[in-house]
mmCIF file of N, CA and C in Angstrom:
data_model
loop_
_atom_site.group_PDB
_atom_site.id
_atom_site.type_symbol
_atom_site.label_atom_id
_atom_site.label_comp_id
_atom_site.label_asym_id
_atom_site.label_seq_id
_atom_site.Cartn_x
_atom_site.Cartn_y
_atom_site.Cartn_z
ATOM 1 N N UNK H 1 -83.287 -24.005 9.126
ATOM 2 C CA UNK H 1 -82.305 -24.515 10.019
ATOM 3 C C UNK H 1 -81.798 -23.425 10.935
ATOM 4 N N UNK H 2 -81.727 -23.828 12.092
ATOM 5 C CA UNK H 2 -81.232 -22.876 13.077
ATOM 6 C C UNK H 2 -79.831 -23.282 13.519
ATOM 7 N N UNK H 3 -79.072 -22.330 13.683
ATOM 8 C CA UNK H 3 -77.729 -22.582 14.195
ATOM 9 C C UNK H 3 -77.652 -22.151 15.638
ATOM 10 N N UNK H 4 -76.867 -22.860 16.287
ATOM 11 C CA UNK H 4 -76.650 -22.421 17.654
ATOM 12 C C UNK H 4 -75.644 -21.288 17.658
ATOM 13 N N UNK H 5 -75.860 -20.408 18.495
ATOM 14 C CA UNK H 5 -74.942 -19.274 18.585
ATOM 15 C C UNK H 5 -73.585 -19.748 19.086
ATOM 16 N N UNK H 6 -72.556 -19.385 18.365
ATOM 17 C CA UNK H 6 -71.205 -19.675 18.810
ATOM 18 C C UNK H 6 -70.643 -20.980 18.310
ATOM 19 N N UNK H 7 -71.407 -21.774 17.560
ATOM 20 C CA UNK H 7 -70.861 -23.035 17.082
ATOM 21 C C UNK H 7 -69.768 -22.826 16.043
ATOM 22 N N UNK H 8 -69.954 -21.925 15.118
ATOM 23 C CA UNK H 8 -68.975 -21.696 14.068
ATOM 24 C C UNK H 8 -67.908 -20.687 14.446
ATOM 25 N N UNK H 9 -68.030 -20.113 15.570
ATOM 26 C CA UNK H 9 -67.073 -19.079 15.972
ATOM 27 C C UNK H 9 -66.092 -19.632 16.999
ATOM 28 N N UNK H 10 -64.897 -19.226 16.813
ATOM 29 C CA UNK H 10 -63.875 -19.614 17.785
ATOM 30 C C UNK H 10 -63.397 -18.363 18.493
ATOM 31 N N UNK H 11 -63.078 -18.520 19.689
ATOM 32 C CA UNK H 11 -62.496 -17.380 20.390
ATOM 33 C C UNK H 11 -60.997 -17.383 20.121
ATOM 34 N N UNK H 12 -60.481 -16.256 19.783
ATOM 35 C CA UNK H 12 -59.051 -16.154 19.471
ATOM 36 C C UNK H 12 -58.251 -16.063 20.762
ATOM 37 N N UNK H 13 -57.299 -16.964 20.861
ATOM 38 C CA UNK H 13 -56.412 -16.933 22.012
ATOM 39 C C UNK H 13 -55.198 -16.087 21.655
ATOM 40 N N UNK H 14 -54.682 -15.361 22.592
ATOM 41 C CA UNK H 14 -53.503 -14.553 22.275
ATOM 42 C C UNK H 14 -52.317 -15.456 21.916
ATOM 43 N N UNK H 15 -51.606 -15.063 20.876
ATOM 44 C CA UNK H 15 -50.452 -15.834 20.412
ATOM 45 C C UNK H 15 -49.214 -15.344 21.156
ATOM 46 N N UNK H 16 -48.450 -16.283 21.656
ATOM 47 C CA UNK H 16 -47.219 -15.935 22.360
ATOM 48 C C UNK H 16 -46.031 -16.425 21.541
ATOM 49 N N UNK H 17 -45.056 -15.562 21.378
ATOM 50 C CA UNK H 17 -43.851 -15.936 20.656
ATOM 51 C C UNK H 17 -42.773 -16.303 21.661
ATOM 52 N N UNK H 18 -42.082 -17.380 21.356
ATOM 53 C CA UNK H 18 -40.965 -17.795 22.185
ATOM 54 C C UNK H 18 -39.690 -17.225 21.553
ATOM 55 N N UNK H 19 -39.137 -16.211 22.172
ATOM 56 C CA UNK H 19 -37.971 -15.534 21.617
ATOM 57 C C UNK H 19 -36.649 -16.195 22.005
ATOM 58 N N UNK H 20 -36.663 -17.164 22.863
ATOM 59 C CA UNK H 20 -35.417 -17.788 23.320
ATOM 60 C C UNK H 20 -34.609 -18.394 22.168
ATOM 61 N N UNK H 21 -35.210 -19.154 21.241
ATOM 62 C CA UNK H 21 -34.400 -19.686 20.134
ATOM 63 C C UNK H 21 -33.829 -18.583 19.242
ATOM 64 N N UNK H 22 -34.594 -17.515 19.043
ATOM 65 C CA UNK H 22 -34.103 -16.428 18.204
ATOM 66 C C UNK H 22 -32.929 -15.715 18.884
ATOM 67 N N UNK H 23 -33.005 -15.536 20.189
ATOM 68 C CA UNK H 23 -31.905 -14.909 20.921
ATOM 69 C C UNK H 23 -30.666 -15.793 20.841
ATOM 70 N N UNK H 24 -30.835 -17.097 20.944
ATOM 71 C CA UNK H 24 -29.703 -18.018 20.825
ATOM 72 C C UNK H 24 -29.026 -17.884 19.462
ATOM 73 N N UNK H 25 -29.822 -17.845 18.413
ATOM 74 C CA UNK H 25 -29.265 -17.734 17.064
ATOM 75 C C UNK H 25 -28.535 -16.403 16.893
ATOM 76 N N UNK H 26 -29.109 -15.332 17.385
ATOM 77 C CA UNK H 26 -28.475 -14.018 17.265
ATOM 78 C C UNK H 26 -27.152 -13.995 18.023
ATOM 79 N N UNK H 27 -27.115 -14.559 19.215
ATOM 80 C CA UNK H 27 -25.862 -14.583 19.978
ATOM 81 C C UNK H 27 -24.796 -15.426 19.288
ATOM 82 N N UNK H 28 -25.200 -16.530 18.702
ATOM 83 C CA UNK H 28 -24.240 -17.362 17.970
ATOM 84 C C UNK H 28 -23.690 -16.597 16.773
ATOM 85 N N UNK H 29 -24.546 -15.860 16.074
ATOM 86 C CA UNK H 29 -24.077 -15.054 14.944
ATOM 87 C C UNK H 29 -23.124 -13.949 15.399
ATOM 88 N N UNK H 30 -23.437 -13.320 16.509
ATOM 89 C CA UNK H 30 -22.552 -12.267 17.029
ATOM 90 C C UNK H 30 -21.187 -12.852 17.372
ATOM 91 N N UNK H 31 -21.166 -13.995 18.039
ATOM 92 C CA UNK H 31 -19.897 -14.640 18.392
ATOM 93 C C UNK H 31 -19.130 -15.030 17.132
ATOM 94 N N UNK H 32 -19.834 -15.562 16.139
ATOM 95 C CA UNK H 32 -19.187 -15.952 14.885
ATOM 96 C C UNK H 32 -18.516 -14.753 14.222
ATOM 97 N N UNK H 33 -19.230 -13.638 14.115
ATOM 98 C CA UNK H 33 -18.660 -12.472 13.447
ATOM 99 C C UNK H 33 -17.523 -11.850 14.257
ATOM 100 N N UNK H 34 -17.603 -11.925 15.573
ATOM 101 C CA UNK H 34 -16.498 -11.415 16.386
ATOM 102 C C UNK H 34 -15.239 -12.249 16.163
ATOM 103 N N UNK H 35 -15.396 -13.560 16.104
ATOM 104 C CA UNK H 35 -14.242 -14.422 15.866
ATOM 105 C C UNK H 35 -13.720 -14.266 14.449
ATOM 106 N N UNK H 36 -14.620 -14.146 13.495
ATOM 107 C CA UNK H 36 -14.195 -13.994 12.101
ATOM 108 C C UNK H 36 -13.455 -12.678 11.898
ATOM 109 N N UNK H 37 -13.826 -11.656 12.619
ATOM 110 C CA UNK H 37 -13.148 -10.364 12.489
ATOM 111 C C UNK H 37 -11.741 -10.422 13.066
ATOM 112 N N UNK H 38 -11.483 -11.313 13.993
ATOM 113 C CA UNK H 38 -10.167 -11.414 14.622
ATOM 114 C C UNK H 38 -9.249 -12.405 13.935
ATOM 115 N N UNK H 39 -9.646 -12.941 12.803
ATOM 116 C CA UNK H 39 -8.813 -13.929 12.131
ATOM 117 C C UNK H 39 -7.770 -13.309 11.213
ATOM 118 N N UNK H 40 -7.600 -11.982 11.275
ATOM 119 C CA UNK H 40 -6.529 -11.392 10.493
ATOM 120 C C UNK H 40 -5.199 -11.800 11.119
ATOM 121 N N UNK H 41 -4.132 -11.512 10.436
ATOM 122 C CA UNK H 41 -2.831 -11.947 10.938
ATOM 123 C C UNK H 41 -2.544 -11.323 12.295
ATOM 124 N N UNK H 42 -2.256 -12.142 13.302
ATOM 125 C CA UNK H 42 -2.023 -11.599 14.640
ATOM 126 C C UNK H 42 -0.727 -10.807 14.750
ATOM 127 N N UNK H 43 0.212 -10.995 13.818
ATOM 128 C CA UNK H 43 1.468 -10.268 13.900
ATOM 129 C C UNK H 43 1.400 -8.911 13.220
ATOM 130 N N UNK H 44 0.230 -8.542 12.775
ATOM 131 C CA UNK H 44 0.053 -7.258 12.092
ATOM 132 C C UNK H 44 -0.924 -6.383 12.862
ATOM 133 N N UNK H 45 -0.571 -5.145 13.046
ATOM 134 C CA UNK H 45 -1.469 -4.212 13.710
ATOM 135 C C UNK H 45 -2.462 -3.629 12.721
ATOM 136 N N UNK H 46 -2.080 -3.555 11.444
ATOM 137 C CA UNK H 46 -2.949 -3.040 10.399
ATOM 138 C C UNK H 46 -2.476 -3.598 9.070
ATOM 139 N N UNK H 47 -3.313 -3.491 8.056
ATOM 140 C CA UNK H 47 -2.985 -4.027 6.734
ATOM 141 C C UNK H 47 -2.004 -3.100 6.025
ATOM 142 N N UNK H 48 -1.007 -3.699 5.408
ATOM 143 C CA UNK H 48 -0.017 -2.949 4.642
ATOM 144 C C UNK H 48 -0.001 -3.526 3.237
ATOM 145 N N UNK H 49 -0.189 -2.682 2.237
ATOM 146 C CA UNK H 49 -0.174 -3.100 0.840
ATOM 147 C C UNK H 49 1.237 -2.883 0.302
ATOM 148 N N UNK H 50 2.018 -3.966 0.213
ATOM 149 C CA UNK H 50 3.423 -3.863 -0.174
ATOM 150 C C UNK H 50 3.566 -3.660 -1.678
ATOM 151 N N UNK H 51 4.584 -2.912 -2.090
ATOM 152 C CA UNK H 51 4.873 -2.805 -3.520
ATOM 153 C C UNK H 51 5.587 -4.065 -4.000
ATOM 154 N N UNK H 52 5.689 -4.224 -5.310
ATOM 155 C CA UNK H 52 6.350 -5.399 -5.866
ATOM 156 C C UNK H 52 7.771 -5.055 -6.288
ATOM 157 N N UNK H 53 8.660 -6.067 -6.238
ATOM 158 C CA UNK H 53 10.041 -5.907 -6.690
ATOM 159 C C UNK H 53 10.494 -7.208 -7.327
ATOM 160 N N UNK H 54 11.224 -7.096 -8.410
ATOM 161 C CA UNK H 54 11.670 -8.303 -9.106
ATOM 162 C C UNK H 54 12.862 -8.950 -8.414
ATOM 163 N N UNK H 55 13.543 -8.243 -7.537
ATOM 164 C CA UNK H 55 14.722 -8.785 -6.862
ATOM 165 C C UNK H 55 14.459 -9.136 -5.405
ATOM 166 N N UNK H 56 13.204 -9.330 -5.027
ATOM 167 C CA UNK H 56 12.861 -9.634 -3.632
ATOM 168 C C UNK H 56 13.435 -10.986 -3.232
ATOM 169 N N UNK H 57 13.873 -11.086 -1.962
ATOM 170 C CA UNK H 57 14.438 -12.320 -1.433
ATOM 171 C C UNK H 57 13.809 -12.632 -0.090
ATOM 172 N N UNK H 58 13.795 -13.908 0.251
ATOM 173 C CA UNK H 58 13.278 -14.328 1.556
ATOM 174 C C UNK H 58 14.316 -14.016 2.633
ATOM 175 N N UNK H 59 13.837 -13.750 3.839
ATOM 176 C CA UNK H 59 14.719 -13.433 4.967
ATOM 177 C C UNK H 59 14.935 -14.709 5.776
ATOM 178 N N UNK H 60 16.195 -15.103 6.067
ATOM 179 C CA UNK H 60 16.451 -16.373 6.739
ATOM 180 C C UNK H 60 16.050 -16.416 8.207
ATOM 181 N N UNK H 61 16.152 -15.327 8.949
ATOM 182 C CA UNK H 61 15.806 -15.338 10.372
ATOM 183 C C UNK H 61 14.702 -14.333 10.646
ATOM 184 N N UNK H 62 14.095 -14.445 11.815
ATOM 185 C CA UNK H 62 12.992 -13.547 12.170
ATOM 186 C C UNK H 62 13.536 -12.156 12.484
ATOM 187 N N UNK H 63 13.193 -11.168 11.673
ATOM 188 C CA UNK H 63 13.691 -9.817 11.916
ATOM 189 C C UNK H 63 12.760 -9.023 12.819
ATOM 190 N N UNK H 64 13.213 -7.860 13.188
ATOM 191 C CA UNK H 64 12.376 -6.882 13.865
ATOM 192 C C UNK H 64 11.543 -6.219 12.770
ATOM 193 N N UNK H 65 10.220 -6.253 12.900
ATOM 194 C CA UNK H 65 9.345 -5.757 11.832
ATOM 195 C C UNK H 65 8.757 -4.406 12.221
ATOM 196 N N UNK H 66 8.988 -3.424 11.363
ATOM 197 C CA UNK H 66 8.378 -2.105 11.517
ATOM 198 C C UNK H 66 7.405 -1.942 10.362
ATOM 199 N N UNK H 67 6.138 -1.702 10.686
ATOM 200 C CA UNK H 67 5.119 -1.520 9.648
ATOM 201 C C UNK H 67 4.679 -0.066 9.641
ATOM 202 N N UNK H 68 4.513 0.470 8.437
ATOM 203 C CA UNK H 68 4.059 1.849 8.255
ATOM 204 C C UNK H 68 2.817 1.816 7.384
ATOM 205 N N UNK H 69 1.708 2.327 7.915
ATOM 206 C CA UNK H 69 0.458 2.318 7.151
ATOM 207 C C UNK H 69 0.403 3.531 6.232
ATOM 208 N N UNK H 70 -0.577 3.525 5.352
ATOM 209 C CA UNK H 70 -0.720 4.634 4.407
ATOM 210 C C UNK H 70 -1.044 5.950 5.110
ATOM 211 N N UNK H 71 -1.661 5.868 6.296
ATOM 212 C CA UNK H 71 -2.003 7.108 7.005
ATOM 213 C C UNK H 71 -0.948 7.491 8.050
ATOM 214 N N UNK H 72 0.196 6.796 8.068
ATOM 215 C CA UNK H 72 1.299 7.188 8.936
ATOM 216 C C UNK H 72 1.394 6.456 10.255
ATOM 217 N N UNK H 73 0.491 5.514 10.529
ATOM 218 C CA UNK H 73 0.592 4.739 11.772
ATOM 219 C C UNK H 73 1.807 3.829 11.701
ATOM 220 N N UNK H 74 2.459 3.632 12.836
ATOM 221 C CA UNK H 74 3.647 2.786 12.895
ATOM 222 C C UNK H 74 3.403 1.672 13.898
ATOM 223 N N UNK H 75 3.810 0.456 13.520
ATOM 224 C CA UNK H 75 3.715 -0.695 14.413
ATOM 225 C C UNK H 75 5.079 -1.363 14.487
ATOM 226 N N UNK H 76 5.432 -1.811 15.670
ATOM 227 C CA UNK H 76 6.690 -2.510 15.897
ATOM 228 C C UNK H 76 6.354 -3.926 16.333
ATOM 229 N N UNK H 77 6.696 -4.902 15.505
ATOM 230 C CA UNK H 77 6.366 -6.312 15.749
ATOM 231 C C UNK H 77 4.886 -6.520 16.049
ATOM 232 N N UNK H 78 4.034 -5.865 15.286
ATOM 233 C CA UNK H 78 2.595 -6.076 15.406
ATOM 234 C C UNK H 78 1.892 -5.212 16.426
ATOM 235 N N UNK H 79 2.618 -4.400 17.174
ATOM 236 C CA UNK H 79 2.021 -3.529 18.184
ATOM 237 C C UNK H 79 2.139 -2.080 17.727
ATOM 238 N N UNK H 80 1.004 -1.385 17.696
ATOM 239 C CA UNK H 80 1.024 0.023 17.303
ATOM 240 C C UNK H 80 1.817 0.815 18.344
ATOM 241 N N UNK H 81 2.732 1.643 17.854
ATOM 242 C CA UNK H 81 3.620 2.414 18.720
ATOM 243 C C UNK H 81 3.478 3.892 18.353
ATOM 244 N N UNK H 82 3.479 4.741 19.361
ATOM 245 C CA UNK H 82 3.426 6.181 19.097
ATOM 246 C C UNK H 82 4.780 6.628 18.554
ATOM 247 N N UNK H 83 4.795 7.662 17.721
ATOM 248 C CA UNK H 83 6.081 8.128 17.180
ATOM 249 C C UNK H 83 7.073 8.538 18.268
ATOM 250 N N UNK H 84 6.574 9.060 19.375
ATOM 251 C CA UNK H 84 7.468 9.479 20.457
ATOM 252 C C UNK H 84 8.146 8.287 21.125
ATOM 253 N N UNK H 85 7.439 7.176 21.247
ATOM 254 C CA UNK H 85 7.984 6.001 21.932
ATOM 255 C C UNK H 85 8.759 5.081 21.002
ATOM 256 N N UNK H 86 8.700 5.337 19.706
ATOM 257 C CA UNK H 86 9.300 4.413 18.744
ATOM 258 C C UNK H 86 10.814 4.310 18.899
ATOM 259 N N UNK H 87 11.507 5.429 19.061
ATOM 260 C CA UNK H 87 12.967 5.372 19.151
ATOM 261 C C UNK H 87 13.421 4.580 20.374
ATOM 262 N N UNK H 88 12.761 4.782 21.509
ATOM 263 C CA UNK H 88 13.117 4.028 22.706
ATOM 264 C C UNK H 88 12.867 2.537 22.545
ATOM 265 N N UNK H 89 11.748 2.195 21.933
ATOM 266 C CA UNK H 89 11.442 0.781 21.692
ATOM 267 C C UNK H 89 12.456 0.172 20.724
ATOM 268 N N UNK H 90 12.856 0.938 19.717
ATOM 269 C CA UNK H 90 13.858 0.436 18.771
ATOM 270 C C UNK H 90 15.201 0.210 19.460
ATOM 271 N N UNK H 91 15.590 1.118 20.330
ATOM 272 C CA UNK H 91 16.868 0.954 21.049
ATOM 273 C C UNK H 91 16.861 -0.318 21.894
ATOM 274 N N UNK H 92 15.715 -0.581 22.551
ATOM 275 C CA UNK H 92 15.610 -1.809 23.358
ATOM 276 C C UNK H 92 15.693 -3.045 22.476
ATOM 277 N N UNK H 93 15.000 -3.005 21.345
ATOM 278 C CA UNK H 93 14.937 -4.179 20.475
ATOM 279 C C UNK H 93 16.230 -4.397 19.698
ATOM 280 N N UNK H 94 17.012 -3.337 19.501
ATOM 281 C CA UNK H 94 18.231 -3.448 18.695
ATOM 282 C C UNK H 94 19.494 -3.463 19.550
ATOM 283 N N UNK H 95 19.440 -4.133 20.692
ATOM 284 C CA UNK H 95 20.656 -4.277 21.496
ATOM 285 C C UNK H 95 21.707 -5.060 20.722
ATOM 286 N N UNK H 96 21.252 -5.978 19.882
ATOM 287 C CA UNK H 96 22.142 -6.686 18.970
ATOM 288 C C UNK H 96 22.130 -5.913 17.650
ATOM 289 N N UNK H 97 23.209 -5.214 17.302
ATOM 290 C CA UNK H 97 23.200 -4.395 16.082
ATOM 291 C C UNK H 97 23.113 -5.212 14.797
ATOM 292 N N UNK H 98 23.393 -6.519 14.873
ATOM 293 C CA UNK H 98 23.312 -7.361 13.681
ATOM 294 C C UNK H 98 21.906 -7.892 13.424
ATOM 295 N N UNK H 99 20.982 -7.567 14.300
ATOM 296 C CA UNK H 99 19.606 -8.021 14.091
ATOM 297 C C UNK H 99 19.012 -7.293 12.885
ATOM 298 N N UNK H 100 18.385 -8.056 12.024
ATOM 299 C CA UNK H 100 17.781 -7.471 10.824
ATOM 300 C C UNK H 100 16.510 -6.715 11.192
ATOM 301 N N UNK H 101 16.299 -5.611 10.518
ATOM 302 C CA UNK H 101 15.086 -4.813 10.676
ATOM 303 C C UNK H 101 14.375 -4.827 9.333
ATOM 304 N N UNK H 102 13.120 -5.249 9.343
ATOM 305 C CA UNK H 102 12.326 -5.304 8.116
ATOM 306 C C UNK H 102 11.316 -4.171 8.150
ATOM 307 N N UNK H 103 11.397 -3.288 7.181
ATOM 308 C CA UNK H 103 10.475 -2.157 7.084
ATOM 309 C C UNK H 103 9.386 -2.503 6.077
ATOM 310 N N UNK H 104 8.161 -2.636 6.575
ATOM 311 C CA UNK H 104 7.001 -2.907 5.717
ATOM 312 C C UNK H 104 6.222 -1.609 5.568
ATOM 313 N N UNK H 105 6.523 -0.864 4.527
ATOM 314 C CA UNK H 105 5.862 0.422 4.299
ATOM 315 C C UNK H 105 4.803 0.255 3.220
ATOM 316 N N UNK H 106 3.612 0.735 3.497
ATOM 317 C CA UNK H 106 2.546 0.710 2.505
ATOM 318 C C UNK H 106 2.998 1.517 1.293
ATOM 319 N N UNK H 107 2.627 1.048 0.096
ATOM 320 C CA UNK H 107 3.093 1.750 -1.100
ATOM 321 C C UNK H 107 2.487 3.146 -1.225
ATOM 322 N N UNK H 108 1.427 3.425 -0.466
ATOM 323 C CA UNK H 108 0.828 4.762 -0.481
ATOM 324 C C UNK H 108 1.378 5.651 0.635
ATOM 325 N N UNK H 109 2.295 5.118 1.448
ATOM 326 C CA UNK H 109 2.894 5.920 2.526
ATOM 327 C C UNK H 109 3.816 6.978 1.921
ATOM 328 N N UNK H 110 3.958 8.087 2.622
ATOM 329 C CA UNK H 110 4.792 9.168 2.089
ATOM 330 C C UNK H 110 6.272 8.807 2.180
ATOM 331 N N UNK H 111 7.010 9.278 1.207
ATOM 332 C CA UNK H 111 8.447 9.012 1.134
ATOM 333 C C UNK H 111 9.171 9.593 2.351
ATOM 334 N N UNK H 112 8.751 10.762 2.766
ATOM 335 C CA UNK H 112 9.387 11.404 3.915
ATOM 336 C C UNK H 112 9.236 10.593 5.184
ATOM 337 N N UNK H 113 8.077 9.967 5.365
ATOM 338 C CA UNK H 113 7.844 9.147 6.563
ATOM 339 C C UNK H 113 8.725 7.898 6.529
ATOM 340 N N UNK H 114 8.891 7.305 5.346
ATOM 341 C CA UNK H 114 9.757 6.126 5.209
ATOM 342 C C UNK H 114 11.199 6.506 5.535
ATOM 343 N N UNK H 115 11.655 7.629 5.018
ATOM 344 C CA UNK H 115 13.031 8.077 5.277
ATOM 345 C C UNK H 115 13.237 8.360 6.762
ATOM 346 N N UNK H 116 12.245 8.954 7.419
ATOM 347 C CA UNK H 116 12.397 9.227 8.855
ATOM 348 C C UNK H 116 12.461 7.928 9.656
ATOM 349 N N UNK H 117 11.733 6.894 9.235
ATOM 350 C CA UNK H 117 11.835 5.595 9.917
ATOM 351 C C UNK H 117 13.212 4.973 9.703
ATOM 352 N N UNK H 118 13.747 5.102 8.500
ATOM 353 C CA UNK H 118 15.096 4.583 8.227
ATOM 354 C C UNK H 118 16.115 5.293 9.122
ATOM 355 N N UNK H 119 15.984 6.597 9.257
ATOM 356 C CA UNK H 119 16.889 7.349 10.138
ATOM 357 C C UNK H 119 16.748 6.913 11.589
ATOM 358 N N UNK H 120 15.509 6.663 12.042
ATOM 359 C CA UNK H 120 15.301 6.200 13.418
ATOM 360 C C UNK H 120 15.980 4.860 13.658
ATOM 361 N N UNK H 121 15.894 3.960 12.688
ATOM 362 C CA UNK H 121 16.540 2.651 12.827
ATOM 363 C C UNK H 121 18.050 2.835 12.942
ATOM 364 N N UNK H 122 18.609 3.696 12.128
ATOM 365 C CA UNK H 122 20.059 3.932 12.183
ATOM 366 C C UNK H 122 20.466 4.576 13.502
ATOM 367 N N UNK H 123 19.684 5.543 13.974
ATOM 368 C CA UNK H 123 19.988 6.189 15.253
ATOM 369 C C UNK H 123 19.885 5.215 16.422
ATOM 370 N N UNK H 124 19.004 4.231 16.309
ATOM 371 C CA UNK H 124 18.818 3.252 17.379
ATOM 372 C C UNK H 124 19.889 2.168 17.351
ATOM 373 N N UNK H 125 20.759 2.192 16.345
ATOM 374 C CA UNK H 125 21.849 1.224 16.282
ATOM 375 C C UNK H 125 21.646 0.111 15.281
ATOM 376 N N UNK H 126 20.614 0.182 14.481
ATOM 377 C CA UNK H 126 20.378 -0.848 13.476
ATOM 378 C C UNK H 126 21.321 -0.708 12.302
ATOM 379 N N UNK H 127 21.923 -1.822 11.890
ATOM 380 C CA UNK H 127 22.842 -1.795 10.748
ATOM 381 C C UNK H 127 22.315 -2.590 9.565
ATOM 382 N N UNK H 128 21.347 -3.456 9.814
ATOM 383 C CA UNK H 128 20.789 -4.287 8.736
ATOM 384 C C UNK H 128 19.326 -3.912 8.530
ATOM 385 N N UNK H 129 19.067 -3.071 7.568
ATOM 386 C CA UNK H 129 17.709 -2.634 7.269
ATOM 387 C C UNK H 129 17.290 -3.210 5.926
ATOM 388 N N UNK H 130 16.130 -3.844 5.916
ATOM 389 C CA UNK H 130 15.584 -4.414 4.687
ATOM 390 C C UNK H 130 14.187 -3.854 4.485
ATOM 391 N N UNK H 131 13.840 -3.593 3.236
ATOM 392 C CA UNK H 131 12.519 -3.059 2.915
ATOM 393 C C UNK H 131 11.712 -4.172 2.264
ATOM 394 N N UNK H 132 10.528 -4.433 2.816
ATOM 395 C CA UNK H 132 9.686 -5.527 2.332
ATOM 396 C C UNK H 132 8.980 -5.126 1.046
ATOM 397 N N UNK H 133 8.972 -6.061 0.096
ATOM 398 C CA UNK H 133 8.221 -5.910 -1.150
ATOM 399 C C UNK H 133 7.596 -7.246 -1.492
ATOM 400 N N UNK H 134 6.713 -7.242 -2.439
ATOM 401 C CA UNK H 134 6.143 -8.487 -2.945
ATOM 402 C C UNK H 134 6.983 -8.966 -4.116
ATOM 403 N N UNK H 135 7.202 -10.269 -4.241
ATOM 404 C CA UNK H 135 8.005 -10.776 -5.368
ATOM 405 C C UNK H 135 7.259 -10.649 -6.684
#
């Protein structure tokens, strides 16, 4: 039996990949992770790990919130503030001396930094200072 040349052989055509669906999926994943990363509390500039206290109480009105991170960063109402600008911002925010100030200091923050923030609040005219803890 004779075979004809080329009957059993196929010529290989170059394979082309369509990358458009893969690019779509990658972009959707990027958008998802960007949105998921921004779902932290919008009123917080950074995470603060509060200590616990058995006598903790809820605050009836919205106070001025000062957050102190473990590495010394300070935020005023969710906005990171430089130490130099903090006193001026506190003076503006504490035009009403009866406004409550809530200090959210990370439990790993240094004692000296917490005391200096308390002094800044007093110098700015704050009379009601509360320290946040977990119940």
